Structures are given as structure tokens and as C-alpha cells.
Coordinates of C-alpha atoms and ligand atoms in Angstrom, one line a residue:
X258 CA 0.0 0.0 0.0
X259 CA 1.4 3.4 -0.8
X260 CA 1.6 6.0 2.0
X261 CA -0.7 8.7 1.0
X262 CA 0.9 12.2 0.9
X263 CA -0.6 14.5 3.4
X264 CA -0.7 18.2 3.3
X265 CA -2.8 20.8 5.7
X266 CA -5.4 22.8 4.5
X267 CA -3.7 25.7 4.9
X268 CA -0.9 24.8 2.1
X269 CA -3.4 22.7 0.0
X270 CA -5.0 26.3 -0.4
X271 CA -1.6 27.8 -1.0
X272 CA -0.6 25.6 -3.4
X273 CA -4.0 25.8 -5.3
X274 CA -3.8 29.5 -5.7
X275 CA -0.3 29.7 -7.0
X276 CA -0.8 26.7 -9.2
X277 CA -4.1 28.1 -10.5
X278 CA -2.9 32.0 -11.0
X279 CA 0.5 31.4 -12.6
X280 CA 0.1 28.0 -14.1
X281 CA -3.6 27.3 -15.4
X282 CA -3.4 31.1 -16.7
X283 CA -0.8 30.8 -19.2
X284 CA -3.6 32.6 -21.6
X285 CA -3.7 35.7 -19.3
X286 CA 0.0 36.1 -19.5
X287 CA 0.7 35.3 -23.0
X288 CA -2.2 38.4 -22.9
X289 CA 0.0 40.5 -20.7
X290 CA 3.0 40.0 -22.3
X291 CA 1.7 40.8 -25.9
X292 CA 0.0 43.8 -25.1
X293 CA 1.4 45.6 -21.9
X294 CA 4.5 47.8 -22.9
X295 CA 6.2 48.6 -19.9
X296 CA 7.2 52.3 -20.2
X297 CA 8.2 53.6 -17.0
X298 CA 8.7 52.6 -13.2
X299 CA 5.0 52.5 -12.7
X300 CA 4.9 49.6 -15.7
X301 CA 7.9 47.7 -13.6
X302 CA 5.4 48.4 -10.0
X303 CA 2.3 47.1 -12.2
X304 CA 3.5 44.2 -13.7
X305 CA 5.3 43.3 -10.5
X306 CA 1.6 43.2 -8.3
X307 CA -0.2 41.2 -11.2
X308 CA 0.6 38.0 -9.8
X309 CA -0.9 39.2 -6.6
X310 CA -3.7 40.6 -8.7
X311 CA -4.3 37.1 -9.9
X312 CA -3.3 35.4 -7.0
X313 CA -4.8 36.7 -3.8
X314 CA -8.3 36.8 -5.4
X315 CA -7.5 33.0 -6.0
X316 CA -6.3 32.6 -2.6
X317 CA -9.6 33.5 -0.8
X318 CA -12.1 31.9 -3.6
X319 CA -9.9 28.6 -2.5
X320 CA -10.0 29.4 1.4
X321 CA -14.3 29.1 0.6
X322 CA -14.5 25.9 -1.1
X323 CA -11.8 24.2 0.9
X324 CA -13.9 22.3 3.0
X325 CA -14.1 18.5 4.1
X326 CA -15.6 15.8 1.7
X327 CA -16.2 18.5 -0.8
X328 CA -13.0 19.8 -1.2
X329 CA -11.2 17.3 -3.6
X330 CA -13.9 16.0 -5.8
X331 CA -14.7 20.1 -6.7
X332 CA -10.8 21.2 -6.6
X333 CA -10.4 17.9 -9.3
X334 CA -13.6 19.2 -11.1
X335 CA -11.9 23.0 -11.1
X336 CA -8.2 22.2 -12.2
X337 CA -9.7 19.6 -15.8
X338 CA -11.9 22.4 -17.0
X339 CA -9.1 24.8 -16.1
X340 CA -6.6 23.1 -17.6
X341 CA -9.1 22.4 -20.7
X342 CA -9.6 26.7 -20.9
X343 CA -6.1 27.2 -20.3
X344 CA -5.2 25.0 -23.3
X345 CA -7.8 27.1 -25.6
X346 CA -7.0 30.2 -24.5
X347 CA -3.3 29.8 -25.1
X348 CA -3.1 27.6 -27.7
X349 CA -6.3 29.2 -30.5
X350 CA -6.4 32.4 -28.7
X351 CA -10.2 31.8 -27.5
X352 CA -11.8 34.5 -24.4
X353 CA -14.4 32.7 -22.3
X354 CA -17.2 34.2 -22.0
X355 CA -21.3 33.8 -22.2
X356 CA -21.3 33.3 -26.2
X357 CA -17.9 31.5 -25.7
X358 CA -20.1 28.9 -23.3
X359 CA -23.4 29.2 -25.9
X360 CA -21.5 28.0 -28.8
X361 CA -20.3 25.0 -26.9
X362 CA -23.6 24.1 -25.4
X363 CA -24.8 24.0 -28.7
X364 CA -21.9 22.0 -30.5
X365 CA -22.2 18.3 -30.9
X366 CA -19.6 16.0 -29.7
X367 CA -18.4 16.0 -33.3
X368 CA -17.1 19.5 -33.7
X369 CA -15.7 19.1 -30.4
X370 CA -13.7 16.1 -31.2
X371 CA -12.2 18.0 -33.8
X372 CA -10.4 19.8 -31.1
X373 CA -8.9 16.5 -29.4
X374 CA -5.2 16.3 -31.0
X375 CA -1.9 15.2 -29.5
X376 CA -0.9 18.8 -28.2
X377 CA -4.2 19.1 -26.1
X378 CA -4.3 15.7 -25.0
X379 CA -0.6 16.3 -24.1
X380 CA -1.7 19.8 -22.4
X381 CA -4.5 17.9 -20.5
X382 CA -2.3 15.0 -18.8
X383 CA 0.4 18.0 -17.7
X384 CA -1.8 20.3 -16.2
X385 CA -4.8 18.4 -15.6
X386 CA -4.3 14.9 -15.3
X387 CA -1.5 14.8 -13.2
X388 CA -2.3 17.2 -10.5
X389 CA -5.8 15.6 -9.8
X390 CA -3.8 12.4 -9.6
X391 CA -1.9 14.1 -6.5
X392 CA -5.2 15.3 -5.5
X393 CA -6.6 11.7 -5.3
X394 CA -4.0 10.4 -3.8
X395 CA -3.8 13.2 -0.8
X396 CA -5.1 13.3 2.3
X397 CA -6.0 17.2 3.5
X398 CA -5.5 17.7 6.8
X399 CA -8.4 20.0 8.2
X400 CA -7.5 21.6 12.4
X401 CA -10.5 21.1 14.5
X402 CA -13.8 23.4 13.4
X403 CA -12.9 26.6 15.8
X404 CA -8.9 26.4 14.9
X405 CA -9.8 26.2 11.3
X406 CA -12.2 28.7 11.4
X407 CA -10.4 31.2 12.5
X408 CA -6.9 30.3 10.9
X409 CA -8.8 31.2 8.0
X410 CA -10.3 34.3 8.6
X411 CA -6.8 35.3 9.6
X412 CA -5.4 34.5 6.6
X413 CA -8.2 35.8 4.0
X414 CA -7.7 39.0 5.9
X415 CA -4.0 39.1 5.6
X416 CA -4.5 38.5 1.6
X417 CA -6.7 41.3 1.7
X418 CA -4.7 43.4 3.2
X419 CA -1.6 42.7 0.5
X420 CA -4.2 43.2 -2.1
X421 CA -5.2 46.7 -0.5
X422 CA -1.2 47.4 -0.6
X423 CA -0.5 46.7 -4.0
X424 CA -3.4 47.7 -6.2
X425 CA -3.7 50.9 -5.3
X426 CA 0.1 51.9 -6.0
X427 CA -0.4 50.7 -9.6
X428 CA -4.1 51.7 -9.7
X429 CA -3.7 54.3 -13.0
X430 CA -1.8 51.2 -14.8
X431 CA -5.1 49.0 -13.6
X432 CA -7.8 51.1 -14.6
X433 CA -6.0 52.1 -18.1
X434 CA -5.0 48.7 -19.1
X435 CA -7.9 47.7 -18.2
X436 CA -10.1 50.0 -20.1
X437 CA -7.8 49.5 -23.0
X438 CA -8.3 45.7 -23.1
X439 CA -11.5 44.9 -21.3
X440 CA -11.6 41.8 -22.8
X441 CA -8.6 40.4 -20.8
X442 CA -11.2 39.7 -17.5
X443 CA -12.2 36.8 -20.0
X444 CA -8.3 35.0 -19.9
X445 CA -8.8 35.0 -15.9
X446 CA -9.0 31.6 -15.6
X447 CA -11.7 29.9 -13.0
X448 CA -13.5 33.3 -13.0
X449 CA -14.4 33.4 -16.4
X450 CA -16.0 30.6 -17.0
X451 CA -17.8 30.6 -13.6
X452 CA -18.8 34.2 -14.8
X453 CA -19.5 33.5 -18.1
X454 CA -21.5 30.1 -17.3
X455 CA -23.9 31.3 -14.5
X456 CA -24.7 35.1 -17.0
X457 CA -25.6 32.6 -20.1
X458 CA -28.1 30.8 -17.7
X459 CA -29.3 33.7 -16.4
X460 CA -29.8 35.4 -19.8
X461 CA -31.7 32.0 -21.3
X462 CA -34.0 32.3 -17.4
X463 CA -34.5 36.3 -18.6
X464 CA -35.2 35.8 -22.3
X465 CA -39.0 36.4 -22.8
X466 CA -40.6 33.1 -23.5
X467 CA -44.0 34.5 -25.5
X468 CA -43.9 33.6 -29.0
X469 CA -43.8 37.0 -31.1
X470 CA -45.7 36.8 -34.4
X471 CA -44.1 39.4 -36.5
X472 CA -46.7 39.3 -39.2
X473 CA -49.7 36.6 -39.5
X474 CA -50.6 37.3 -42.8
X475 CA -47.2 37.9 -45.3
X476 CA -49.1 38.1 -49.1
X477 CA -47.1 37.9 -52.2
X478 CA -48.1 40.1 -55.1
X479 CA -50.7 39.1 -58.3
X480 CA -47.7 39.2 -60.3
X481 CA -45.2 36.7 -57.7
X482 CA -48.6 34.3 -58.0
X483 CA -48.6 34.0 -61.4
X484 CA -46.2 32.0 -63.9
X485 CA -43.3 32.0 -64.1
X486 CA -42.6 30.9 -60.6
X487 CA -39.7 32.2 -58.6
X488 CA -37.2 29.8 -57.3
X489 CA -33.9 31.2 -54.7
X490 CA -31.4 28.8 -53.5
X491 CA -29.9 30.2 -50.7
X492 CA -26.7 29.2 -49.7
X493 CA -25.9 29.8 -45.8
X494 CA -21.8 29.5 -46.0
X495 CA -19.8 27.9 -42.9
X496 CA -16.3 29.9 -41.7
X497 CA -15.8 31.2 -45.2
X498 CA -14.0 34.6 -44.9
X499 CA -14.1 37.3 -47.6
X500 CA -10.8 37.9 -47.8
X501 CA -9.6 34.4 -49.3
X502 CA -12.1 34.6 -52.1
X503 CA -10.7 35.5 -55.6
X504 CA -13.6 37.3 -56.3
X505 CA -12.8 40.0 -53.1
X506 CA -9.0 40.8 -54.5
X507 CA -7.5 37.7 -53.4
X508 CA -4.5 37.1 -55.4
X509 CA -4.7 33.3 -55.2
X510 CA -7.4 31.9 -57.9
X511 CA -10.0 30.1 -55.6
X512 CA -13.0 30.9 -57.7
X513 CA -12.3 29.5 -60.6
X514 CA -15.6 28.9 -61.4
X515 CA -17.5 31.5 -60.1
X516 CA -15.4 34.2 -62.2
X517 CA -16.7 33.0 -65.1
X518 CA -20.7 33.0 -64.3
X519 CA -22.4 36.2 -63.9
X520 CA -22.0 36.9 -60.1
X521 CA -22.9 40.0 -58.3
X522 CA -20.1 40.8 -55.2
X523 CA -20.9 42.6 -52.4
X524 CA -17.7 44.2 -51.9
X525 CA -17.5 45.1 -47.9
X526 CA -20.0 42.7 -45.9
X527 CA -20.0 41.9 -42.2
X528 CA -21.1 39.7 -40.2
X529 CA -23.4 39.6 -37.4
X530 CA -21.6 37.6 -34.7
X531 CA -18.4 35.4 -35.2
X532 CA -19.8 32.3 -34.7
X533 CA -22.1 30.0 -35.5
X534 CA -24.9 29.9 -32.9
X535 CA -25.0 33.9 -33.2
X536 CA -24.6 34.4 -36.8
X537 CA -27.1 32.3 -38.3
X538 CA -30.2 33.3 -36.8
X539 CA -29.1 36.9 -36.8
X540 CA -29.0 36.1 -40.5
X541 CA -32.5 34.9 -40.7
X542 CA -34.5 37.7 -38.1
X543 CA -35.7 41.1 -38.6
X544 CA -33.2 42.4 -35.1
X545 CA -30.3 44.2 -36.8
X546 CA -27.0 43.2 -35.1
X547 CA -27.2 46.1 -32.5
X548 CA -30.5 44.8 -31.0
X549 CA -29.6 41.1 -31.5
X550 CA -30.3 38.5 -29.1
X551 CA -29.9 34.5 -29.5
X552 CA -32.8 33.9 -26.9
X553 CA -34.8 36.9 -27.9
X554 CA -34.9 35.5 -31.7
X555 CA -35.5 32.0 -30.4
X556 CA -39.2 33.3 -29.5
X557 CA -39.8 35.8 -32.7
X558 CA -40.9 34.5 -36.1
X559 CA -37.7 34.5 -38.9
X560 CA -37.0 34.9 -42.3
X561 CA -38.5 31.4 -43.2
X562 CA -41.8 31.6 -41.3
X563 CA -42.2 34.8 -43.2
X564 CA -41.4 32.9 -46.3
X565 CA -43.7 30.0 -46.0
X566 CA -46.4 32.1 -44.3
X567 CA -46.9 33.8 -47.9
X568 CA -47.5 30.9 -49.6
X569 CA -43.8 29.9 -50.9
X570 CA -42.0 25.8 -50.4
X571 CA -39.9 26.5 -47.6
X572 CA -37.4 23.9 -47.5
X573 CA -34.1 23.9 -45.7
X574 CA -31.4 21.3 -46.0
X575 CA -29.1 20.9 -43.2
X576 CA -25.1 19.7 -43.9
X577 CA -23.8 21.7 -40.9
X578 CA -24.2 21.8 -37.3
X579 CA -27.7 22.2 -37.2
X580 CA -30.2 25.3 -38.2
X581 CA -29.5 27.3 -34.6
X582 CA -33.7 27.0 -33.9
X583 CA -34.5 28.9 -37.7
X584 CA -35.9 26.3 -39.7
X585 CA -38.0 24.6 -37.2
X586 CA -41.5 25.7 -38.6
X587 CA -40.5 24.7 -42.3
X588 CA -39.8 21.2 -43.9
X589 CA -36.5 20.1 -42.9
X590 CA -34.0 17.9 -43.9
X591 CA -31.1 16.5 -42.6
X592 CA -28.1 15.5 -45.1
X593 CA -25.7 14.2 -42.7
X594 CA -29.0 11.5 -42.3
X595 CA -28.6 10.3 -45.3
X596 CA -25.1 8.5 -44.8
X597 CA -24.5 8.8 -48.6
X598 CA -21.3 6.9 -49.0
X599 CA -20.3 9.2 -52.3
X600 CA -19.8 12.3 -49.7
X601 CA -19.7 10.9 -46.3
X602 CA -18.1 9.7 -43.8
X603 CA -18.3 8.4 -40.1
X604 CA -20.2 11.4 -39.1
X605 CA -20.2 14.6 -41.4
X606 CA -20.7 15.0 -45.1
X607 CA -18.8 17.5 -47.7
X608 CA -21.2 19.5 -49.4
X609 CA -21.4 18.2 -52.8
X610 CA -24.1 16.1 -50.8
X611 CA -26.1 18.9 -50.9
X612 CA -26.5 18.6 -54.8
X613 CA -27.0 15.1 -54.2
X614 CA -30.7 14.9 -55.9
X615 CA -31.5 18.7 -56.2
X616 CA -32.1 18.4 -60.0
X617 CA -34.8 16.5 -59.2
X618 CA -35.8 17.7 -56.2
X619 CA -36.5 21.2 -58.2
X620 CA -38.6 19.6 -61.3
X621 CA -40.8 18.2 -59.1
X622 CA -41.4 21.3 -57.4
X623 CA -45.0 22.9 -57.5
X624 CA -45.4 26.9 -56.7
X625 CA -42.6 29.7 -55.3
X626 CA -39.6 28.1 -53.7
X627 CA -36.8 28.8 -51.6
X628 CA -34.5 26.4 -50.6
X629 CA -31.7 27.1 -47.9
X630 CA -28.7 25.4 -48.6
X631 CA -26.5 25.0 -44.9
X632 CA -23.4 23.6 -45.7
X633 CA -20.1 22.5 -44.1
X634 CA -18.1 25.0 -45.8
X635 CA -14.7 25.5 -44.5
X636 CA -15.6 24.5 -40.7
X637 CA -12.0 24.2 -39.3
X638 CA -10.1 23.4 -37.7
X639 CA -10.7 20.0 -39.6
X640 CA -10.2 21.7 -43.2
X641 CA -8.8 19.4 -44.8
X642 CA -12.1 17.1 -44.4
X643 CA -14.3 19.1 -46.0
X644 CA -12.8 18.7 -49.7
X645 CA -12.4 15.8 -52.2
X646 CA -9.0 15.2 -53.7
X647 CA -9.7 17.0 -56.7
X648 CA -9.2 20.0 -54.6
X649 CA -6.5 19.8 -53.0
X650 CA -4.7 22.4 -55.5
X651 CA -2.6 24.5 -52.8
X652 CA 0.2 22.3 -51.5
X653 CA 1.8 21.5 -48.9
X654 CA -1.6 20.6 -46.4
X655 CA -2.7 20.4 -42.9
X656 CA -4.4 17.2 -42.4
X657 CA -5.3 16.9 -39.1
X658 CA -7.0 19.0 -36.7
X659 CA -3.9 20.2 -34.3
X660 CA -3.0 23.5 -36.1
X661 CA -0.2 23.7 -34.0
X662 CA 1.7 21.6 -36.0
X663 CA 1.5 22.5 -39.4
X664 CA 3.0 25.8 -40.2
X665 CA 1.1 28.7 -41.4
X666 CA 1.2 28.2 -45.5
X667 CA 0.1 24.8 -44.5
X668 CA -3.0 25.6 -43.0
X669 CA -3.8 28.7 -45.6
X670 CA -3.2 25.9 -48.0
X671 CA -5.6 23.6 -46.8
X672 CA -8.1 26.5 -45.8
X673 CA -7.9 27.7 -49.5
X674 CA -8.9 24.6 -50.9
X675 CA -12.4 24.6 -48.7
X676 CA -12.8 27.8 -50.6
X677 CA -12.3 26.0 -54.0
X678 CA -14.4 23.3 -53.2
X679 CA -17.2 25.8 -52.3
X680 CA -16.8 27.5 -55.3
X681 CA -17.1 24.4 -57.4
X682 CA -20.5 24.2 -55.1
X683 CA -21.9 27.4 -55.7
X684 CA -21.0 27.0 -59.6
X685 CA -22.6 23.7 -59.6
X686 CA -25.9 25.3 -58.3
X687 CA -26.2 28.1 -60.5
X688 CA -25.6 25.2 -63.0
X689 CA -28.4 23.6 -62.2
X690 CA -30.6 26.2 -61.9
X691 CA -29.9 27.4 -65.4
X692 CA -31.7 24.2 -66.4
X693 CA -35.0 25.9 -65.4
X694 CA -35.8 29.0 -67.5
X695 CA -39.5 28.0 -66.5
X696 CA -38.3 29.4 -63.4
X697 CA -37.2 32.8 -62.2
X698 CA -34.4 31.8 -60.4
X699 CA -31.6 33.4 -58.4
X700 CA -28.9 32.2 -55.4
X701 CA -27.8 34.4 -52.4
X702 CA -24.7 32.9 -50.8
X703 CA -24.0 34.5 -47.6
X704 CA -21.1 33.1 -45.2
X705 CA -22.3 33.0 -41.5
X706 CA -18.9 34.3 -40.0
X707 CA -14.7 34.1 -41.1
X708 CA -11.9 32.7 -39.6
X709 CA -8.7 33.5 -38.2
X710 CA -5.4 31.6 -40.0
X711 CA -2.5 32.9 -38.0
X712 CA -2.7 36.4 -38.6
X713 CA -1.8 38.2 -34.4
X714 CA -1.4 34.5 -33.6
X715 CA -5.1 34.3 -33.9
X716 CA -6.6 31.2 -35.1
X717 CA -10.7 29.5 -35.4
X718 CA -13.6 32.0 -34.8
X719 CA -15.2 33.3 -31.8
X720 CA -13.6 36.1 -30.8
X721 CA -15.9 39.1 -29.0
X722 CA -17.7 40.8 -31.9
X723 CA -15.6 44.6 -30.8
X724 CA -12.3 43.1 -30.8
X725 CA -12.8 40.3 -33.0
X726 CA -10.5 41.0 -36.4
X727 CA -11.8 41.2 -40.0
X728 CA -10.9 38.0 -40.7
X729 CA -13.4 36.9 -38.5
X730 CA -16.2 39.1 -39.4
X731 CA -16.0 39.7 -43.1
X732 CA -17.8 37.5 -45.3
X733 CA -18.4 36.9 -48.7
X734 CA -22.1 37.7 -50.0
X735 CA -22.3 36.7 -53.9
X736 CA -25.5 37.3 -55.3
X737 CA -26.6 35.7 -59.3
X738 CA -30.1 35.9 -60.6
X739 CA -31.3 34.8 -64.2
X740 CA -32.0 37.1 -67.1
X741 CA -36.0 36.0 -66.2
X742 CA -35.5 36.8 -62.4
X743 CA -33.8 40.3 -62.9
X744 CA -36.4 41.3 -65.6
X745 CA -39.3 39.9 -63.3
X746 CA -37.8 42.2 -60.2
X747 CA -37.2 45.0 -62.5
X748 CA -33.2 44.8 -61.5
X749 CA -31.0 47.5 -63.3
X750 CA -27.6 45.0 -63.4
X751 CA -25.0 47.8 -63.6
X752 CA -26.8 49.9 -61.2
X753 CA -26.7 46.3 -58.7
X754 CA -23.0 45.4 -59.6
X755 CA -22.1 49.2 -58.9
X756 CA -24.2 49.4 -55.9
X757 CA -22.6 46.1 -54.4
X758 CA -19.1 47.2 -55.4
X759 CA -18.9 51.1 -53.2
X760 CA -21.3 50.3 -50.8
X761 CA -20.8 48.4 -47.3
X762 CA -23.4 45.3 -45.9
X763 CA -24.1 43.1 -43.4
X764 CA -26.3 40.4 -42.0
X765 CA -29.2 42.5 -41.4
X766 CA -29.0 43.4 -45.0
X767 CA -30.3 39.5 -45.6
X768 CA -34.0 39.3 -44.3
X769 CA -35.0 42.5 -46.1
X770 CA -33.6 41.7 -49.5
X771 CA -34.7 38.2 -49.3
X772 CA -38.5 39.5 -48.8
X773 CA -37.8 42.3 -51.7
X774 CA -36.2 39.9 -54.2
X775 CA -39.5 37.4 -53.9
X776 CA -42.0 40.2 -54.0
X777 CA -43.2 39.1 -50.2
X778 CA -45.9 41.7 -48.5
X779 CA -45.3 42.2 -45.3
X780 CA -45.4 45.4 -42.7
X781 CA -42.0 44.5 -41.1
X782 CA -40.2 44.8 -44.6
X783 CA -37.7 47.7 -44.2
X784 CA -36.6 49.0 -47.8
X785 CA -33.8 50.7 -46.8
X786 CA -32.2 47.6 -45.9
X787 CA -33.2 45.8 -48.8
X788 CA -29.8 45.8 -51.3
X789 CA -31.9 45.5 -54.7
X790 CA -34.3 48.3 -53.8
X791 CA -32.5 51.4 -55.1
X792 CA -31.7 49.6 -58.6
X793 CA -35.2 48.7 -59.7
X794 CA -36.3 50.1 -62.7
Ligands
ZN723 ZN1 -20.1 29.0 -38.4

């Protein structure tokens, strides 16, 4: 039998604070150290009383929860997620905070697989694994109740008291970085994902749970009823940022196919969040991005509900991670279902499964139509998954999901080939819907947020929208409508192509065009925001 190690409550606390503030929050310094530039005495006095900063605050939150029986099962509990947001914080440059927790609440076990390589396994046994081994192994020694007591009251108030010594000499340094970079109180590891997980529960407990019905009765015009029918495919993109698309300026030739049909490029678009879970149903509701709120737009008729209210086929298929609550009233269906061994595999399909059948799907089709297209995209940091061979143009590639590893051109390589791949997509839809001039047909492709490759050391999505870079937020929205469509909608081409070229859009720029371009009546229809409205004939 091995001796178990023993160690007094009084050091277990100790230890747990120091290990906690200047191990487990490797992401705060590697903060610190990027951005604080120490230019006098007071910078020296400043950086000098962070650890205590970190440290002492620790120190007392440890001194609570140190108790008996409940001690080692929540300090073990505490240091694996810690050492879990220490990893992502350091390693992809990731702040924890309310959305932070949303998006993974709402991420299947897929996407977060994607994130289990050799460096944060590696990460997880150092600083996580290992110490809760000691911890299991350890017997705390606890003085009787009254001693205890009082030893700790003794020494909370001592901490306090340091804390009261050195803040105040650097307080200017405090309250300037701080304001400079408020987003560093997300990198405080423990305390930001306590914070950030109790505010998202208390926002979804505060969101208004009444159903609000925007408009009962959305009408389409004598004209929109009558042949031709319209037809939109709209294509809801995954990570794509505008930036890497030949068609924004990009000097690499990743729209090969797209150049050559007859696409409309909205020059300077952003988006409404930077991931996922935020993005997409901004994308589909009337909020603009300012008065935005997942739980809010959870409750409140979208985009489709609008759609299929006025009599249009409202029919979304799903390839990604789910339709984020929009497409719940309208006919669903779910690719990744299908197992279709041409474009899947184990658990995810590339999006040329998404074609799979649309040919057909579209002559049977009876009345107005808009179908949503959600694909896969360029969802990282698996990239390399989501093309077939044939587009693996840019060489040398990243194929595997620890971005660590591969160096920088690598993983632009492989990220540029996602973009080729949804270019042959896109191409391949306007292909097919040039098949039906019975139709007036058009596509909208709109990506939901970007992605950061590298550039400040920044990497994946998910950053807080007011720091987050444009990489991140700008997306590519591409816009191609048939000769029948644009006549039909009364669309002055050069007056669009100029239009999308000078101006600047965003998300909320979607649900109004969307509405204009299919001749949908409705009173919440705001023409200013509508992008074809000031180029109708
Ligand atoms: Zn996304």
C-alpha cells in the first residue's frame, strides 16, 4: 500500500492558488505579455503586483470551497476544466465568455472532437491529469472546526490586506490597461468561466418566452402568383472569410468557377456575430445586429416563417451543425442522415451532398420556392475534411485537426482549398438552376462568420464581436439571378453590380432583401435595408 501524501489545508489552499494564477493562466500572460508595454517605473510596479492581482483573489475563492468531503472532488472538477480553458485560451487564442459557453452548449460532440489532438491531450495529462492524480492520492489535513475557522479568517484578511497594498500603488496602470483591453477579465482563468456560465443561464431564465408573431398574414403580389414561378437557392456559407475569395482581390485563384458566371459581389460585408450559434439566426431575423439576441430571436418569427407564411415551399437542408432553432416551422431535412457513401463519412458529409438529388428535387417542385442550402463550408479546424482530392490544389496541407503543428502556409493551403471546393459548389448550383428557364431563379450565398489563419497568432472564430478582427467578421455575400429573375424584379444590373461594389453590408442586410427579391408583402419589410431596392427600374 502506498503511503498517501498528506498536506494541511492551509498549504493545499496555498498551493492551489499559486498553481491556478501562474500556471492554469498561461492565456492571461501570454495576454499581458503581448500587449502591456512597460514604459516607465510604474509599468515595472504594475507588472510586479499582477501575480498578486491574480493570485490573492485565488487565494480566498480557495480558502471558501476548501472544506471537508467537498474539497477534492470540486478542486479535481476545477483544475480539468481549467486546464481544458487554459489550453484554448493559449493555444487558439479563445476568451471565455457567455457566447464562448453558448456556442459549446450547442456543439455536438463531433465538432468538439475536432479539437482533441496530440498537443491538447498532451496539455490535458500535464496540467490536468496529473495534478488531480496528487489530489486523489492526498489526504487534507483540516484543524479542528474553531482552529480552522479562525486560521482562515486570519489569513483571508491578511490577503486582503496585501491586495489593499499593492493595487492601489499601480491603480492608474489597472484602470488604463484595463479599459484598454477589457476583454482580458475573459483570460482569468476559473473566474471566467464561472462568470461567463452562471450570466448565459441567467440570460436564457431572462429571455421572454412569448412567442412573437411578427406578421400573420405575409401576401405575395398578383404578379409573384402568377407564372413564371420564382425559385432562390440560398446558400448559408460555414467559416468562409471574404478575404480568401478571388472574387474579393485575393490574389490566389479560388473561384475559378465562379469568375466565369455572372456573379454579383458585395464588396464590404459583415457579419453579425463570429460564430455560428450567433450568426445564423441573426441572419434569418428582422433584429439588426445592434439589438440582436440569441434567446430573444428563439421566440420571434424569422426569415423562413415569413417565407412560408406567404405561400412559398420553404425547405431547408441541413449539412452543418444544425439550423440554430430557424428552420423549425419549415420542412427540414437533414443531409448528414442520409449516410450517402459518395460524400460521407463516419459522421459529417462535404457539401457536394447537398446537390445530391437537387435536380430533381427542383422539377418536381410545384409553386414559389426557396430552398436554404446549410453547408459545411470551411468549418476548421478540420479543413482538410471538408474537400475531395480533386481540390487539393494548394500544397503542402494540414491534415489533421492540431493546427499547431503544421506551419502557417500549411493551413492557408488547406483553408484555400475549402474555398475552392465551395466554389465548385456554388457554380454547380447556378448550373443547375440554369436548367429551369421555367423558373425565375436566383442564389444568395451568404457566409455566416470568417476565420482567423495565424494572422496576431489568432486562429478559429469566436472572438468578442468589438475586438474580434476582419478575418473573422467579413464575409463573402455573392448574389446571381437569371435574365427571367432580374427582368421579373425589375433589376438595373449595372446599377446592382455598382451598388454592391462602393457600398458596405451586413447580415441584417439579408432578411429584407430576401423578402424584396421574392415580392413578399409584409409590414415589417424595411426597404432601406433591402440591397436591390434602389436599382429597380
Ligand atoms: Zn459558423
Amino acid at each position: 500500500m502506498i503511503k498517501r501524501f498528506k498536506i494541511s489545508s492551509t498549504k493545499l489552499i496555498l498551493f492551489m492558488a499559486l498553481y491556478f494564477g501562474l500556471v492554469l493562466n498561461f492565456g492571461f500572460w501570454q495576454f499581458i505579455a503581448a500587449h502591456f508595454e512597460i514604459s516607465s517605473w510604474a509599468g515595472y510596479a504594475f507588472l510586479l503586483s499582477l501575480p498578486f492581482f491574480l493570485v490573492i483573489p485565488l487565494y480566498i475563492f480557495f480558502s471558501l470551497i476548501t472544506l471537508p468531503y467537498v474539497a477534492k472532488p470540486l478542486l479535481m472538477i476545477l483544475v480539468a476544466l481549467s486546464s481544458i480553458t487554459n489550453y484554448a485560451m493559449f493555444e487558439l487564442g479563445i476568451f471565455i465568455d457567455a457566447e464562448m459557453f453558448r456556442n459549446i452548449v450547442e456543439t455536438n460532440t463531433r465538432e468538439a472532437l475536432d479539437l482533441v489532438n496530440l498537443t491538447s491531450i498532451l496539455w490535458f495529462v500535464i496540467t490536468g491529469l496529473f495534478p488531480i492524480i496528487l489530489l486523489l492520492d492526498m489526504k487534507i489535513i483540516y484543524s479542528p472546526f474553531k482552529t480552522e475557522l479562525l486560521k482562515r479568517l486570519k489569513y483571508i484578511f491578511l490577503a486582503l490586506l496585501m491586495f489593499l497594498c499593492f493595487v492601489p500603488v499601480s491603480y492608474k496602470e489597472y484602470v488604463s490597461f484595463g479599459r484598454n483591453n477589457r476583454e482580458v477579465r475573459k483570460l482569468v482563468n476559473t473566474f471566467n468561466y464561472i462568470y461567463a456560465v452562471s450570466k448565459h443561464y441567467k440570460r436564457q431564465a431572462e429571455a421572454s418566452r412569448h412567442f412573437i408573431i411578427l406578421d400573420d398574414k405575409p401576401t405575395i403580389s398578383q404578379d409573384a402568383k402568377a407564372e413564371p414561378k420564382k425559385l432562390l437557392i440560398l446558400v448559408v456559407g460555414e467559416t468562409a472569410r471574404a478575404k480568401n475569395f478571388s472574387l474579393y482581390g485575393y490574389d490566389r485563384e479560388t473561384n475559378p468557377l465562379l469568375s466565369k458566371q455572372d456573379i454579383i459581389t458585395f464588396a464590404e460585408t459583415s457579419s453579425c456575430g463570429t460564430a455560428t450559434a450567433v450568426s445564423l439566426p441573426c441572419m434569418f431575423s428582422l433584429l439588426d445586429r445592434k439589438n440582436f439576441d440569441v434567446d430573444d430571436a428563439k421566440y420571434m418569427q424569422n426569415l423562413m416563417d415569413l417565407v412560408k407564411l406567404s405561400g412559398y415551399n420553404a425547405v431547408w437542408l441541413e449539412n452543418d451543425d444544425g439550423c440554430k432553432n430557424v428552420c423549425h416551422r419549415v420542412t427540414l431535412e437533414d443531409m448528414v442522415a442520409t449516410k450517402n457513401p459518395k460524400h460521407c463519412e463516419k459522421d459529417f458529409c462535404r457539401d457536394e451532398v447537398l446537390l445530391e438529388g437537387l435536380e430533381e428535387r427542383i422539377s418536381k417542385l410545384n409553386g414559389n420556392t426557396v430552398i436554404v442550402l446549410h453547408t459545411m463550408g470551411s468549418h476548421g479546424p478540420t479543413y482538410y475534411k471538408r474537400y475531395t482530392d480533386d481540390f487539393k490544389k494548394f500544397q503542402p496541407t494540414c491534415d489533421g485537426s492540431d493546427l499547431q503543428k503544421c506551419s502557417r502556409e500549411e493551413i492557408i493551403n488547406t483553408y484555400d482549398n475549402t474555398i475552392l471546393y465551395t466554389d465548385f459548389i456554388l457554380s454547380s448550383v447556378i448550373d443547375i438552376l440554369k436548367k429551369f428557364p421555367q423558373y425565375e431563379t436566383g442564389l444568395i450565398y451568404m457566409s455566416d462568420h470568417g476565420e482567423s489563419l495565424g494572422e496576431n497568432n489568432l486562429y478559429l472564430h469566436g472572438l468578442p464581436y468589438a475586438i474580434a478582427p476582419d478575418e473573422q467578421t467579413k464575409v463573402p455575400f455573392l448574389v446571381w439571378l437569371s435574365p427571367q429573375l432580374k427582368q421579373a424584379a425589375n433589376i438595373d444590373e449595372v446599377c446592382l453590380k455598382n451598388k454592391a461594389e462602393q457600398g458596405t453590408y451586413s447580415h441584417d442586410n439579408l432578411f429584407h432583401s430576401v423578402l424584396g427579391l421574392l415580392d413578399i408583402q409584409t409590414k415589417v419589410y424595411n426597404q432601406k435595408q433591402d440591397v436591390f431596392q434602389n436599382c429597380r427600374k
